[in-house]
Amino acid sequence: MKLILLLLFSLFTGHLFAQSGILTFEKKEIHLAGLKADDTPTTVTFHVKNTGQQPVLISKVIPMFPRMHADWDKTPILPQKSTEIRISFTSQDLPEQFNYIINVNSNAQNPREQLRVSGNIIDNPEKPELLYKTDLSGVKFKTNNISFGKIFIQEIAKDTVYFYNTREKAVTVSTRYTPSHIKADVYPQTVQPGEKGMLILTYDAIAKNDYGYIFDSVILKFDDDNSYNNRLTVTANITEDFSKLSKKELENAPIVYFDKTSIEFGDLTQGEKANCDFTLENHGKTALIIRKTKASCGCTAVTMGENTIAPGQKTVIRATFNSAGKSGRQYKSITVITNDPKNPESHLTISGNVKTKS
């Protein structure tokens, strides 16, 4: 009897699905390669057909990028009829490389679908200033933050940054200050009005000899202006390259093991300090080297014992939180960078509450 009921239920639900509406998209992704920067709206259209046997009502179309606007027919789509979903945006609002999802909700057999709009933005010769939004004394850059991303400790990396002269006269561009591990070359050195130039940055991670996320500044000079206001931020995440390690070296590599990765230090009265000790043990077969420790806030000092830990040995990393000037709930993080190829960065947290003096 149960088997017969199960078969009848399956036939009934199968019949319902067969009778329901189905949204079938002509394509679910529109890729816009080489889209020119513009301050007027661009609209892309997704074509969709109801290939089922019942009307379908699209209830919501939600772009994941807030500056995209969706428009569609709010009436039911009859069986075997088609409609459009239109996505509008202004290309100058998008990053140079973009990839955004649009969620489509309906009462169809496939009630949740995802569409995608992707592509890249390029200069518009008719409106060259649109991509250059950061103004440094009339010389515009696309951004004042140049990120090299991940760089290996033994690597020298290059990046080219373009700029646009919006002044009425030609401008001579040079550098007032660059860190010793960064070289900056400007071509051409004199840029005419309405023309573009480029700044070629060479980042020498060998010379920097540091690990982790690094911030630097490059200060530019325009003509004879000697101010320090024309500043670009240069960032890089310097890491160790473990890709060349052999299978045997990986098997014998050091292994980071912390007894705990978070500590709650409780309540402090403003001005008090809290010491939080993390025990680090080497569970590997070769020496574990602590390359660097870094706290998220200047209010937290990090001290430790040995920075080279033999296999099976331990060391203590102490985070000392100074509550002076702080109040309320506090969360601080400590990054520990080591030569463990599988876990080169460990993140520790300390937290607690600071009460003001009564």
Coordinates of C-alpha atoms in Angstrom, one line a residue:
M1 CA 0.0 0.0 0.0
K2 CA 2.8 2.4 0.9
L3 CA 4.5 1.7 -2.4
I4 CA 1.4 2.4 -4.3
L5 CA 0.9 5.7 -2.5
L6 CA 4.5 6.7 -3.1
L7 CA 4.1 6.0 -6.8
L8 CA 0.9 8.0 -7.0
F9 CA 2.6 10.9 -5.2
S10 CA 5.6 10.8 -7.6
L11 CA 3.2 10.8 -10.6
F12 CA 1.2 13.7 -9.1
T13 CA 4.3 15.9 -8.3
G14 CA 5.8 15.0 -11.7
H15 CA 2.6 16.1 -13.4
L16 CA 2.7 19.4 -11.4
F17 CA 6.3 20.1 -12.4
A18 CA 5.4 19.2 -16.0
Q19 CA 2.5 21.7 -15.9
S20 CA 4.6 24.5 -14.2
G21 CA 6.3 27.4 -16.0
I22 CA 10.0 27.2 -16.8
L23 CA 12.4 30.2 -17.4
T24 CA 14.8 29.5 -20.2
F25 CA 17.5 32.1 -20.9
E26 CA 19.0 32.7 -24.3
K27 CA 22.3 33.3 -22.3
K28 CA 23.0 33.8 -18.7
E29 CA 26.2 35.9 -19.0
I30 CA 26.9 39.0 -21.0
H31 CA 30.6 39.8 -21.3
L32 CA 31.5 43.4 -22.2
A33 CA 35.1 43.4 -23.3
G34 CA 36.7 46.8 -23.8
L35 CA 33.7 48.8 -22.7
K36 CA 34.5 52.5 -22.9
A37 CA 34.3 54.7 -19.8
D38 CA 31.2 56.9 -20.1
D39 CA 29.0 59.1 -18.0
T40 CA 25.8 58.1 -19.9
P41 CA 23.9 54.9 -19.1
T42 CA 24.6 51.6 -20.7
T43 CA 21.9 48.9 -20.9
V44 CA 22.4 45.2 -21.5
T45 CA 19.4 42.9 -22.2
F46 CA 18.9 39.3 -21.2
H47 CA 16.2 37.4 -23.3
V48 CA 14.1 34.8 -21.5
K49 CA 11.3 32.5 -22.6
N50 CA 8.7 30.6 -20.6
T51 CA 9.1 27.1 -22.0
G52 CA 6.7 25.6 -19.5
Q53 CA 2.9 25.2 -19.5
Q54 CA 1.9 27.7 -16.9
P55 CA 2.4 31.5 -16.6
V56 CA 5.5 32.7 -14.8
L57 CA 5.8 35.9 -12.7
I58 CA 9.2 37.3 -12.2
S59 CA 9.0 38.8 -8.7
K60 CA 12.5 40.2 -8.2
V61 CA 15.6 41.0 -10.1
I62 CA 18.4 42.0 -7.8
P63 CA 21.9 43.1 -9.1
M64 CA 24.6 42.6 -6.6
F65 CA 26.2 45.9 -7.6
P66 CA 24.2 48.7 -6.0
R67 CA 24.7 51.1 -9.0
M68 CA 23.1 48.7 -11.4
H69 CA 19.4 49.1 -12.1
A70 CA 17.1 46.2 -13.2
D71 CA 14.0 46.6 -15.3
W72 CA 11.6 43.9 -16.5
D73 CA 7.9 43.3 -17.4
K74 CA 6.0 42.9 -14.1
T75 CA 3.1 41.0 -15.8
P76 CA 3.1 37.2 -16.0
I77 CA 4.9 35.6 -18.9
L78 CA 2.5 33.3 -20.7
P79 CA 3.6 29.8 -21.9
Q80 CA 5.9 29.9 -24.9
K81 CA 6.2 33.7 -24.7
S82 CA 9.4 35.7 -24.2
T83 CA 10.4 38.8 -22.3
E84 CA 13.5 40.8 -21.5
I85 CA 15.4 41.7 -18.4
R86 CA 17.3 45.0 -18.8
I87 CA 20.3 45.9 -16.7
S88 CA 21.4 49.5 -16.8
F89 CA 24.5 51.2 -15.3
T90 CA 27.0 54.0 -16.0
S91 CA 30.3 52.5 -17.0
Q92 CA 32.4 55.1 -15.2
D93 CA 31.0 53.8 -11.9
L94 CA 32.5 50.3 -12.5
P95 CA 36.0 49.1 -11.6
E96 CA 38.4 48.4 -14.6
Q97 CA 37.7 44.7 -14.2
F98 CA 34.1 43.8 -13.2
N99 CA 32.1 40.7 -12.6
Y100 CA 28.6 41.0 -11.1
I101 CA 25.8 38.6 -10.4
I102 CA 22.1 39.4 -10.9
N103 CA 19.6 37.2 -8.9
V104 CA 16.3 36.5 -10.6
N105 CA 13.4 35.2 -8.4
S106 CA 10.1 33.9 -9.8
N107 CA 7.4 31.3 -9.3
A108 CA 8.8 29.1 -12.1
Q109 CA 10.0 25.5 -11.7
N110 CA 13.4 27.1 -11.5
P111 CA 12.5 29.8 -9.0
R112 CA 16.1 31.2 -8.4
E113 CA 18.4 31.9 -11.4
Q114 CA 21.6 33.8 -11.6
L115 CA 22.7 36.1 -14.4
R116 CA 26.1 37.7 -14.8
V117 CA 27.5 40.9 -16.3
S118 CA 31.3 41.0 -16.7
G119 CA 34.0 42.8 -18.6
N120 CA 36.6 45.5 -18.5
I121 CA 36.6 49.3 -18.8
I122 CA 39.0 51.1 -21.1
D123 CA 39.8 54.8 -21.8
N124 CA 37.2 56.7 -23.8
P125 CA 39.2 59.0 -26.3
E126 CA 36.3 61.4 -26.4
K127 CA 36.1 61.6 -22.6
P128 CA 39.6 60.7 -21.4
E129 CA 39.2 62.2 -17.9
L130 CA 36.4 59.8 -16.8
L131 CA 38.7 57.0 -15.6
Y132 CA 41.1 59.5 -13.9
K133 CA 39.3 60.4 -10.7
T134 CA 42.2 61.1 -8.3
D135 CA 43.3 64.7 -8.7
L136 CA 46.9 65.6 -7.7
S137 CA 47.3 69.3 -8.5
G138 CA 45.6 69.1 -11.9
V139 CA 47.3 65.8 -12.8
K140 CA 44.8 63.0 -12.6
F141 CA 45.4 59.3 -11.8
K142 CA 42.9 56.5 -11.9
T143 CA 43.7 55.8 -8.2
N144 CA 46.2 57.0 -5.6
N145 CA 46.7 53.4 -4.4
I146 CA 48.9 51.2 -6.5
S147 CA 48.7 47.6 -5.3
F148 CA 51.4 45.1 -6.4
G149 CA 49.5 42.3 -4.7
K150 CA 51.5 39.2 -3.9
I151 CA 55.3 39.5 -4.4
F152 CA 57.8 36.8 -3.5
I153 CA 60.7 37.9 -1.3
Q154 CA 63.3 37.3 -4.0
E155 CA 61.2 39.0 -6.7
I156 CA 61.4 42.3 -8.6
A157 CA 58.0 43.4 -9.9
K158 CA 56.9 46.2 -12.2
D159 CA 53.7 48.1 -12.7
T160 CA 52.7 50.9 -15.0
V161 CA 50.4 53.7 -13.8
Y162 CA 48.9 56.1 -16.3
F163 CA 48.0 59.8 -15.6
Y164 CA 46.2 62.6 -17.4
N165 CA 47.2 66.3 -17.6
T166 CA 44.0 68.3 -17.0
R167 CA 46.0 71.6 -16.7
E168 CA 45.9 74.3 -19.3
K169 CA 49.7 74.2 -19.6
A170 CA 52.3 71.5 -20.0
V171 CA 53.5 69.9 -16.8
T172 CA 56.9 68.4 -15.9
V173 CA 56.4 65.3 -13.7
S174 CA 59.2 63.9 -11.5
T175 CA 59.5 62.2 -8.1
R176 CA 60.2 64.1 -4.9
Y177 CA 60.6 61.0 -2.8
T178 CA 60.7 57.3 -3.4
P179 CA 61.7 54.5 -0.9
S180 CA 65.0 52.9 -1.6
H181 CA 63.4 49.6 -2.8
I182 CA 61.1 51.4 -5.3
K183 CA 62.2 53.0 -8.5
A184 CA 59.9 55.4 -10.3
D185 CA 60.4 56.4 -14.0
V186 CA 58.2 58.9 -15.7
Y187 CA 57.5 58.9 -19.5
P188 CA 57.4 61.5 -21.0
Q189 CA 58.7 63.8 -18.3
T190 CA 56.8 66.8 -19.8
V191 CA 53.1 66.1 -20.6
Q192 CA 51.1 68.4 -22.7
P193 CA 47.5 69.6 -21.8
G194 CA 45.0 66.8 -22.5
E195 CA 47.7 64.2 -22.9
K196 CA 48.6 61.2 -20.9
G197 CA 51.9 60.0 -19.4
M198 CA 52.9 57.0 -17.5
L199 CA 54.7 56.2 -14.2
I200 CA 56.6 52.9 -14.3
L201 CA 57.2 51.6 -10.7
T202 CA 59.8 48.9 -10.0
Y203 CA 59.4 47.1 -6.7
D204 CA 62.5 45.3 -5.4
A205 CA 61.3 42.9 -2.7
I206 CA 64.9 41.7 -2.2
A207 CA 66.0 45.2 -1.2
K208 CA 62.9 45.7 1.0
N209 CA 63.8 42.5 2.9
D210 CA 60.5 42.3 4.8
Y211 CA 57.4 40.1 5.0
G212 CA 53.7 40.6 5.0
Y213 CA 51.5 43.5 3.9
I214 CA 53.7 46.6 3.3
F215 CA 52.7 50.3 2.9
D216 CA 54.9 52.8 1.2
S217 CA 54.6 56.3 -0.3
V218 CA 55.8 57.8 -3.5
I219 CA 55.7 61.6 -3.5
L220 CA 55.5 63.3 -6.9
K221 CA 56.7 66.7 -8.0
F222 CA 54.9 68.8 -10.6
D223 CA 57.0 71.5 -12.1
D224 CA 58.6 73.3 -9.2
D225 CA 56.0 72.4 -6.6
N226 CA 57.9 71.1 -3.6
S227 CA 54.8 70.2 -1.4
Y228 CA 54.3 66.7 0.1
N229 CA 50.6 66.6 -0.9
N230 CA 51.0 64.8 -4.2
R231 CA 51.3 61.3 -2.7
L232 CA 50.7 57.8 -4.1
T233 CA 50.3 54.9 -1.8
V234 CA 52.2 51.7 -2.9
T235 CA 51.2 48.4 -1.3
A236 CA 52.6 44.8 -1.6
N237 CA 52.1 41.5 0.2
I238 CA 55.6 40.1 0.4
T239 CA 55.6 36.3 0.9
E240 CA 58.0 33.4 0.7
D241 CA 58.0 31.3 -2.4
F242 CA 57.4 27.6 -1.4
S243 CA 56.6 26.4 -4.9
K244 CA 60.1 25.3 -5.6
L245 CA 60.3 23.0 -2.6
S246 CA 60.8 19.3 -3.4
K247 CA 58.4 16.6 -2.1
K248 CA 61.0 15.6 0.5
E249 CA 61.5 19.2 1.6
L250 CA 57.7 19.6 2.1
E251 CA 57.5 16.3 4.1
N252 CA 60.3 17.5 6.4
A253 CA 59.0 21.2 6.6
P254 CA 58.3 22.9 9.9
I255 CA 54.7 22.9 11.1
V256 CA 53.1 25.7 13.1
Y257 CA 51.0 24.7 16.1
F258 CA 49.4 27.1 18.5
D259 CA 47.9 25.9 21.8
K260 CA 45.2 28.5 21.2
T261 CA 44.6 31.3 18.7
S262 CA 42.3 33.6 20.7
I263 CA 42.4 34.9 24.2
E264 CA 39.8 36.8 26.2
F265 CA 41.5 39.1 28.7
G266 CA 38.3 40.2 30.5
D267 CA 37.7 43.6 32.0
L268 CA 40.3 46.3 32.3
T269 CA 40.1 49.8 33.8
Q270 CA 41.2 52.4 31.3
G271 CA 45.0 52.7 31.5
E272 CA 45.7 49.1 32.6
K273 CA 47.6 46.6 30.5
A274 CA 46.8 43.0 29.7
N275 CA 49.4 40.3 28.8
C276 CA 48.2 37.5 26.6
D277 CA 50.5 34.6 26.0
F278 CA 50.3 32.2 23.0
T279 CA 52.4 29.1 23.0
L280 CA 53.8 28.2 19.6
E281 CA 55.2 24.7 19.0
N282 CA 57.0 23.3 16.0
H283 CA 55.4 20.0 15.0
G284 CA 57.5 19.6 11.9
K285 CA 60.9 18.0 11.2
T286 CA 63.1 21.1 10.5
A287 CA 63.6 24.4 12.2
L288 CA 60.6 26.8 12.3
I289 CA 61.6 30.4 11.8
I290 CA 59.4 33.3 12.8
R291 CA 59.9 35.8 10.0
K292 CA 57.7 38.6 11.5
T293 CA 55.0 39.4 14.0
K294 CA 52.7 42.4 13.5
A295 CA 49.8 43.7 15.6
S296 CA 46.8 45.4 14.1
C297 CA 47.1 48.4 16.4
G298 CA 49.9 50.4 18.0
C299 CA 48.1 49.8 21.4
T300 CA 49.3 46.2 21.2
A301 CA 53.0 45.3 21.6
V302 CA 54.3 41.9 20.6
T303 CA 57.3 40.2 22.2
M304 CA 58.6 36.7 22.0
G305 CA 61.4 34.4 23.0
E306 CA 63.4 32.6 20.3
N307 CA 62.5 33.3 16.7
T308 CA 64.0 29.9 15.6
I309 CA 62.3 26.9 17.1
A310 CA 63.7 23.4 16.7
P311 CA 61.4 20.4 16.0
G312 CA 59.4 19.6 19.0
Q313 CA 60.3 22.8 20.8
K314 CA 58.1 25.7 21.9
T315 CA 58.2 29.5 22.3
V316 CA 55.9 32.0 23.8
I317 CA 54.5 35.0 21.9
R318 CA 53.2 37.7 24.2
A319 CA 50.7 40.3 23.1
T320 CA 50.5 43.2 25.6
F321 CA 47.4 45.4 25.2
N322 CA 47.6 48.9 26.6
S323 CA 44.1 50.2 27.3
A324 CA 45.1 53.9 27.6
G325 CA 42.7 56.0 25.6
K326 CA 40.4 53.0 24.9
S327 CA 36.9 52.3 26.1
G328 CA 34.3 49.6 25.4
R329 CA 34.7 46.3 23.7
Q330 CA 38.1 45.7 22.1
Y331 CA 39.3 43.3 19.5
K332 CA 42.9 43.2 18.3
S333 CA 44.7 40.8 16.0
I334 CA 48.3 39.7 15.7
T335 CA 49.8 38.2 12.5
V336 CA 52.7 35.7 12.8
I337 CA 54.6 35.0 9.6
T338 CA 56.8 31.8 9.5
N339 CA 58.5 29.5 7.1
D340 CA 55.7 26.8 7.4
P341 CA 54.9 26.3 3.7
K342 CA 51.3 25.1 4.4
N343 CA 50.5 27.8 7.0
P344 CA 52.9 30.8 6.5
E345 CA 50.5 33.3 8.2
S346 CA 48.8 32.6 11.5
H347 CA 46.3 35.1 12.9
L348 CA 45.8 35.4 16.7
T349 CA 43.2 37.5 18.4
I350 CA 42.8 39.1 21.8
S351 CA 39.7 40.7 23.1
G352 CA 38.2 42.2 26.2
N353 CA 36.3 45.2 27.7
V354 CA 37.8 48.5 28.9
K355 CA 35.9 50.4 31.5
T356 CA 36.4 54.1 32.0
K357 CA 37.6 55.4 35.4
S358 CA 34.7 56.4 37.6

